[in-house]
GROMACS .gro file of C-alpha atoms in nm:
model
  268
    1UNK     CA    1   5.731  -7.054  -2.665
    2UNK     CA    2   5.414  -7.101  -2.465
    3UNK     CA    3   5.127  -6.906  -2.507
    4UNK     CA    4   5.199  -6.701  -2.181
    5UNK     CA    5   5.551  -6.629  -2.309
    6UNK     CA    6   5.370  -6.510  -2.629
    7UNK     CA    7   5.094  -6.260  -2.460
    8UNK     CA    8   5.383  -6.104  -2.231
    9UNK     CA    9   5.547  -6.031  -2.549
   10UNK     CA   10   5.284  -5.892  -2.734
   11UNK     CA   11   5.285  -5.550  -2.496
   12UNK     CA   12   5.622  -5.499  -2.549
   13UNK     CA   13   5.553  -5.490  -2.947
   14UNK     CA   14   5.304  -5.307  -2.909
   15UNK     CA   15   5.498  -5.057  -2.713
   16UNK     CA   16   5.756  -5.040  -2.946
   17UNK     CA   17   5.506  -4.998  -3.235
   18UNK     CA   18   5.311  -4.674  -3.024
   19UNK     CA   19   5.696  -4.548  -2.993
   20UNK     CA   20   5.784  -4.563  -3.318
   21UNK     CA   21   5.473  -4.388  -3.466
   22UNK     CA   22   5.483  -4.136  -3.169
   23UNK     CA   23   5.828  -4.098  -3.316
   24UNK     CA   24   5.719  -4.079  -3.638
   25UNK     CA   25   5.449  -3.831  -3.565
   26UNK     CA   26   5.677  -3.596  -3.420
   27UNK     CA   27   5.935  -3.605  -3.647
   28UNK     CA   28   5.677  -3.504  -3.928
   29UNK     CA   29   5.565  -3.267  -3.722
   30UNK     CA   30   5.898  -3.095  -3.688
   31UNK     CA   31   5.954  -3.164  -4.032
   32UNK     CA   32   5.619  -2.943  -4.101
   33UNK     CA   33   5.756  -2.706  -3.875
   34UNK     CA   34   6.069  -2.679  -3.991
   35UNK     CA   35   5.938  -2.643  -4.345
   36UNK     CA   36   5.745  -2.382  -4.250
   37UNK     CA   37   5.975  -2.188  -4.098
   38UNK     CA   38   6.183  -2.206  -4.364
   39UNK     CA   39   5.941  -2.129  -4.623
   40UNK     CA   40   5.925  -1.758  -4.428
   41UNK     CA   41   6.323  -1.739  -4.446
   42UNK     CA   42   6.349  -1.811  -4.815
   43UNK     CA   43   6.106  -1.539  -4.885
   44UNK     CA   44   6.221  -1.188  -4.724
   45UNK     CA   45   6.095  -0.922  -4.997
   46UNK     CA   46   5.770  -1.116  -4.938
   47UNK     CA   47   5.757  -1.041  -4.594
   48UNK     CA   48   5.943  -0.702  -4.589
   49UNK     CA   49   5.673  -0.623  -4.859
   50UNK     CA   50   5.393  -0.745  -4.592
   51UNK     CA   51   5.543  -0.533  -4.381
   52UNK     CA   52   5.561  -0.232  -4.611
   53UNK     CA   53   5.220  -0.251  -4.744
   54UNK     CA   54   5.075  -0.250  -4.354
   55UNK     CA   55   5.312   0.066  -4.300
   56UNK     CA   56   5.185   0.209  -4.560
   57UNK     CA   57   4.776   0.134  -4.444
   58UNK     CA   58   4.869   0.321  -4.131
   59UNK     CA   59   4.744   0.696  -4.118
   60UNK     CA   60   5.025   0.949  -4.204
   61UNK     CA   61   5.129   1.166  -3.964
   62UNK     CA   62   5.035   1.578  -4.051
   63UNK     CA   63   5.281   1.822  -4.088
   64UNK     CA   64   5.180   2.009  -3.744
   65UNK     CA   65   5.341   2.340  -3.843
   66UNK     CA   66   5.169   2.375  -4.154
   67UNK     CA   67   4.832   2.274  -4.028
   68UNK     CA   68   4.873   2.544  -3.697
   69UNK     CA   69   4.957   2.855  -3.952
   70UNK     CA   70   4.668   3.059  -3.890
   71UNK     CA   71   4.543   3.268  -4.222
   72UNK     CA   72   4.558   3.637  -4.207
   73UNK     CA   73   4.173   3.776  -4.246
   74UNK     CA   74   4.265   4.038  -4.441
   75UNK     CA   75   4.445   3.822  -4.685
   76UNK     CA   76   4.734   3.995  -4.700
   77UNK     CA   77   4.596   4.343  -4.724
   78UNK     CA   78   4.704   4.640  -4.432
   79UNK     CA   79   4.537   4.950  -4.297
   80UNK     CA   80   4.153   4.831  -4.319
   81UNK     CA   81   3.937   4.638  -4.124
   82UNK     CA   82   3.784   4.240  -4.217
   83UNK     CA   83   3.417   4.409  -4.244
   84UNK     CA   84   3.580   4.623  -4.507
   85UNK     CA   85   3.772   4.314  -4.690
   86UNK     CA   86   3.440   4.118  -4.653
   87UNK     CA   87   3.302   4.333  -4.916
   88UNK     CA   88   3.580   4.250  -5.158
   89UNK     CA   89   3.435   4.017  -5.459
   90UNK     CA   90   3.554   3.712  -5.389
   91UNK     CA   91   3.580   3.657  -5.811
   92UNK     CA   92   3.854   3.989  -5.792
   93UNK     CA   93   4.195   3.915  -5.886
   94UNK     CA   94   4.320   4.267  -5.865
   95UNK     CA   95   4.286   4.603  -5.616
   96UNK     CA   96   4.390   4.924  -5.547
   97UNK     CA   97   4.374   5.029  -5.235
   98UNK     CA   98   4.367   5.396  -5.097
   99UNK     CA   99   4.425   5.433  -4.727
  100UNK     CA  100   4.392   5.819  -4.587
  101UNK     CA  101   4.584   5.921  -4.292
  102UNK     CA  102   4.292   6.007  -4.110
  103UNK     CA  103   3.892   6.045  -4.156
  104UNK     CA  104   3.960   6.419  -4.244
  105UNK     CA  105   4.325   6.403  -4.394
  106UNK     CA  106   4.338   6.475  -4.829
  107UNK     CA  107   4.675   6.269  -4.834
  108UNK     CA  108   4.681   5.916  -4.821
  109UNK     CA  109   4.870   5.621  -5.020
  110UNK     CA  110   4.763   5.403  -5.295
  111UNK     CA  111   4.856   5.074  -5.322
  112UNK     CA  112   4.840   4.796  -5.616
  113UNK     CA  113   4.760   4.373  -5.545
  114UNK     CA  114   4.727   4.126  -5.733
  115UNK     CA  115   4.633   3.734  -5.619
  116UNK     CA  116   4.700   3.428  -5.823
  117UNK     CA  117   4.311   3.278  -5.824
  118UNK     CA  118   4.025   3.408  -5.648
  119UNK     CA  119   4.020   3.344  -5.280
  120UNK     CA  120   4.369   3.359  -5.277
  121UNK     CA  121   4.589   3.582  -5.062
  122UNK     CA  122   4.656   3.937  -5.223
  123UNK     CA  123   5.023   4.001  -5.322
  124UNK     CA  124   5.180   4.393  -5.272
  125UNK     CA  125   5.269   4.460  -5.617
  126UNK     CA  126   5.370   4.882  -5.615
  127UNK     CA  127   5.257   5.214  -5.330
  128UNK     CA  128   5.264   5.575  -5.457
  129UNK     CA  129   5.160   5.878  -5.252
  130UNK     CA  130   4.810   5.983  -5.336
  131UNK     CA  131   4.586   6.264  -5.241
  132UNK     CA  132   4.173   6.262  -5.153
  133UNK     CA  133   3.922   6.489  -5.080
  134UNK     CA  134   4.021   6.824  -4.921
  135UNK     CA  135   3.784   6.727  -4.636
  136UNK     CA  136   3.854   6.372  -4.600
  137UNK     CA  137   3.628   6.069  -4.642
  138UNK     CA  138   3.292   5.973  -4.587
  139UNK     CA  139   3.069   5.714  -4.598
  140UNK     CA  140   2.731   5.919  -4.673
  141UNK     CA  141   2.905   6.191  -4.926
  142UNK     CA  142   2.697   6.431  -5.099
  143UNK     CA  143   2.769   6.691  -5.401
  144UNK     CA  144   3.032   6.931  -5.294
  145UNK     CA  145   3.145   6.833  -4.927
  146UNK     CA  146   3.468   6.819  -5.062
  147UNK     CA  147   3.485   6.465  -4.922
  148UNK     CA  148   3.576   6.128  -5.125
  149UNK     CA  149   3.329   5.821  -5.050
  150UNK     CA  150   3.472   5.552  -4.895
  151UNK     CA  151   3.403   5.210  -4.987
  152UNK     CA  152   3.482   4.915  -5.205
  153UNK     CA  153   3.409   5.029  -5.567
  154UNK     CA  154   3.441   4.839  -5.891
  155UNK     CA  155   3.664   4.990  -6.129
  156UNK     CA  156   3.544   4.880  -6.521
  157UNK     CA  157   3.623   5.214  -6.772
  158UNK     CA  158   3.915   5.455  -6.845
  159UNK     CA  159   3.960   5.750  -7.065
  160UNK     CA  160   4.178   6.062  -7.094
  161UNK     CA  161   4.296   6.302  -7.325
  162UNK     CA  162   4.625   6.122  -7.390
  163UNK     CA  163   4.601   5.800  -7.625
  164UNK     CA  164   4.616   5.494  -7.392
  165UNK     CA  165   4.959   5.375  -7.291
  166UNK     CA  166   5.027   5.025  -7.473
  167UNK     CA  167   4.876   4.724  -7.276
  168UNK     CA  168   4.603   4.901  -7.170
  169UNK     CA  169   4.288   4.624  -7.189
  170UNK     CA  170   4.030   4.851  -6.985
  171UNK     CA  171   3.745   5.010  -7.222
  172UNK     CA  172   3.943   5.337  -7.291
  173UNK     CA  173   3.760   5.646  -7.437
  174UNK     CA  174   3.989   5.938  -7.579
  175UNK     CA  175   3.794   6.208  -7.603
  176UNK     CA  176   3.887   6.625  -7.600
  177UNK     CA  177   3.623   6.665  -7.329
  178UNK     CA  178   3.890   6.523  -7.016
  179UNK     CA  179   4.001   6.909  -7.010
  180UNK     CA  180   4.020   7.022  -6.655
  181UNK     CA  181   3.875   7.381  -6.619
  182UNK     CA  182   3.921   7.591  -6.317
  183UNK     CA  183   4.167   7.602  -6.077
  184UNK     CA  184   4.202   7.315  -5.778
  185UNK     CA  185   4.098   7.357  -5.373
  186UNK     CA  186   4.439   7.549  -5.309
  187UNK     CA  187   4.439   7.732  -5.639
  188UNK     CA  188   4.676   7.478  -5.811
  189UNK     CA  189   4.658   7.432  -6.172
  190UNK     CA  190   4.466   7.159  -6.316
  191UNK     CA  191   4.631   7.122  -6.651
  192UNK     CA  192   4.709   6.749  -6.726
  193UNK     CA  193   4.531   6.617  -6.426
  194UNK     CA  194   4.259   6.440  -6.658
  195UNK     CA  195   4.509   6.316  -6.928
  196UNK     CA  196   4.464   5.943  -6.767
  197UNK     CA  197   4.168   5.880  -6.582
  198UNK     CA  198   4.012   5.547  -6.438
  199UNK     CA  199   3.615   5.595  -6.362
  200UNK     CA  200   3.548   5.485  -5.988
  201UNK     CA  201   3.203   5.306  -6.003
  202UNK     CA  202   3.059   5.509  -5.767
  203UNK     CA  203   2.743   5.673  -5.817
  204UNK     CA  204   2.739   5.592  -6.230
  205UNK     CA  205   2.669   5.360  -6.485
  206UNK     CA  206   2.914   5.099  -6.501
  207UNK     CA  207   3.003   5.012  -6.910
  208UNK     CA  208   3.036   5.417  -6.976
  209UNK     CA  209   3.290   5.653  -7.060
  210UNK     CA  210   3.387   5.797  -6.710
  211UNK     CA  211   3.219   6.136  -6.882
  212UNK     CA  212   2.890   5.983  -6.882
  213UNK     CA  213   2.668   6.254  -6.661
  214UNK     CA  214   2.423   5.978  -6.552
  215UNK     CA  215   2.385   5.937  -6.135
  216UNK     CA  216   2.186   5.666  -6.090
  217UNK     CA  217   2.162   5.728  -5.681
  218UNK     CA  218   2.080   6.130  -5.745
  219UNK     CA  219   2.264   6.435  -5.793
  220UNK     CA  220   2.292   6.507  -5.452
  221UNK     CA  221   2.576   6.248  -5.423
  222UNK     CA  222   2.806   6.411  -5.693
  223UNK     CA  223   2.952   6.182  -5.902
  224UNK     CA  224   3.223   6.172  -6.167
  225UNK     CA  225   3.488   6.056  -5.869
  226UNK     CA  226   3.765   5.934  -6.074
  227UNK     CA  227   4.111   5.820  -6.030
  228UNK     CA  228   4.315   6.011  -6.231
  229UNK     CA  229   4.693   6.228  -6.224
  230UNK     CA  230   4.779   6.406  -5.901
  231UNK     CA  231   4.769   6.775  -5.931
  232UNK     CA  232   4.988   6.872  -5.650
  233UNK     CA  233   4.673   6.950  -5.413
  234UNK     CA  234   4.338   6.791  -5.273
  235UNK     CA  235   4.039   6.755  -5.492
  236UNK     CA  236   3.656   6.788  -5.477
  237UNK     CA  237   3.633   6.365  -5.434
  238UNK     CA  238   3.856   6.168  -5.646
  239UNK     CA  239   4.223   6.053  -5.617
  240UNK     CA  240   4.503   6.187  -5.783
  241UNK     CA  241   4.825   5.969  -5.829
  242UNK     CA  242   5.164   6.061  -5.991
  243UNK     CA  243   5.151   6.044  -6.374
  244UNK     CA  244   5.363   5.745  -6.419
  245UNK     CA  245   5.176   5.534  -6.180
  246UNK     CA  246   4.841   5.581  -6.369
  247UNK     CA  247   5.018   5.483  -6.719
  248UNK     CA  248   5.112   5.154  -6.502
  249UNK     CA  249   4.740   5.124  -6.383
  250UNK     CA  250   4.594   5.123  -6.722
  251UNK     CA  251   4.875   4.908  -6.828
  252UNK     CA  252   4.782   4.629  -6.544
  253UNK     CA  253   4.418   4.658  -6.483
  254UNK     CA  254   4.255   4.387  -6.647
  255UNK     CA  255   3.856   4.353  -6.688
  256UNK     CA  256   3.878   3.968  -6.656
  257UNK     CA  257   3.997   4.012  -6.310
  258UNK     CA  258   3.732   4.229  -6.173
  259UNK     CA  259   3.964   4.456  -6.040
  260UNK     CA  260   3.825   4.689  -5.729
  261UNK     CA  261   3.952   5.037  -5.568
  262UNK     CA  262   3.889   4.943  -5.207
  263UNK     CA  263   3.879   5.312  -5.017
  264UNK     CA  264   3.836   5.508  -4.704
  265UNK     CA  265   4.066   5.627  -4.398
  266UNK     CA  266   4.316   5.432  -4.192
  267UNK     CA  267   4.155   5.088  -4.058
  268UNK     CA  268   3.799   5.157  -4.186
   0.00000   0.00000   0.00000
């Protein structure tokens, strides 16, 4: 072969040698391909996991009906205004509240709550007819207007003439003095209306029997408002409520829940 014959055949070695590695080279590339690809198919809880776990790092949707619920500000109470539930202690678990039916009415309705936790929303737990001052309510009440002071009051001693009814856990003194003398505004017998009282902490020294005589504020206030059993008429200044439902009072009041007597007319 001469040496011309020899160089023309060198290019077309060399051509077949740059085809066969470009041949090569892309069958191990496909190979690599092809091994990767079927790497991912060989491993699907892998992936669905991958997939799962960047689900999961995606915010949560909110429950849009629960978020929009607006709270009541009263917190489930009725009949008085959010100035007047403002003053509630925020620590007080349980309330009785006395609405009138108007700023000079003496009937008006008393009504137990309770709430789970403080700051929670007060539950309705029992209503019974009540009675108030002959004249009404008042804000500024002074001895013998014949008015009952409205207000948020705490309420932290009980007494009577009658032993406590079982389950009572207020301070409870019996004592012969809770003897009602007189007759009432209409001339109604008082007899029995002091056998269960509940002292209302207004004007008086909480920590007391509710026949401690103390006013701190003055004797031109009056004091000695109590909540005790209805006698069938209007009083000087407390609240009277049938017999049965002060025995359930003292039976549910509980000093470790602060309890309040939130009072006053109709939306005050």
């Amino acid at each position: 072969m001469s040496k011309h014959a020899r160089a023309r055949s060198r290019p077309g070695r060399t051509s077949r040698r740059t085809a066969r590695r470009a041949a090569l080279a892309a069958t191990l590339g496909l190979l690599t391909f092809t091994a990767g690809w079927a790497y991912v198919a060989q491993d699907p809880d892998q992936a669905a996991g991958a997939g799962r776990a960047s689900a999961d790092s995606r915010p949560q949707p909110v429950d849009r009906a629960a978020r929009d619920i607006p709270r009541s500000p009263l917190q489930g109470l009725t009949g008085i205004s959010e100035q007047t539930r403002e003053r509630i202690p925020a620590e007080s678990r349980q309330l009785i509240l006395v609405t009138g039916r108007a700023v000079d009415s003496s009937e008006s309705t008393a009504t137990l709550y309770t709430r789970p936790a403080a700051g929670a929303d007060w539950v309705k737990a029992e209503s019974w007819p009540a009675r108030n001052g002959a004249r009404g309510w008042s804000s500024e009440r002074t001895y013998g207007d014949l008015t009952s002071p409205q207000g948020v009051f705490a309420l932290t001693d009980a007494g009577g003439l009658l032993s406590p009814p079982p389950g009572t856990r207020l301070p409870y003194d019996e004592d012969r003095g809770f003897v009602a003398t007189g007759r009432g505004v209409n001339g109604e017998s008082l007899v029995g209306s002091f056998d269960y009282v509940v002292a209302i902490d207004f004007n008086r020294r909480p920590g007391r029997s509710p026949l401690d005589p103390v006013m701190p504020d003055g004797e031109d206030k009056g004091g000695n408002i109590w909540l005790h059993v209805d006698h069938d008429g209007p009083s000087q200044g407390c609240v009277g409520i049938p017999k049965d439902a002060m025995r359930k009072v003292l039976q549910t009041l509980d000093p470790a829940a602060k309890p309040v007597i939130v009072m006053g007319p109709e939306g005050f």
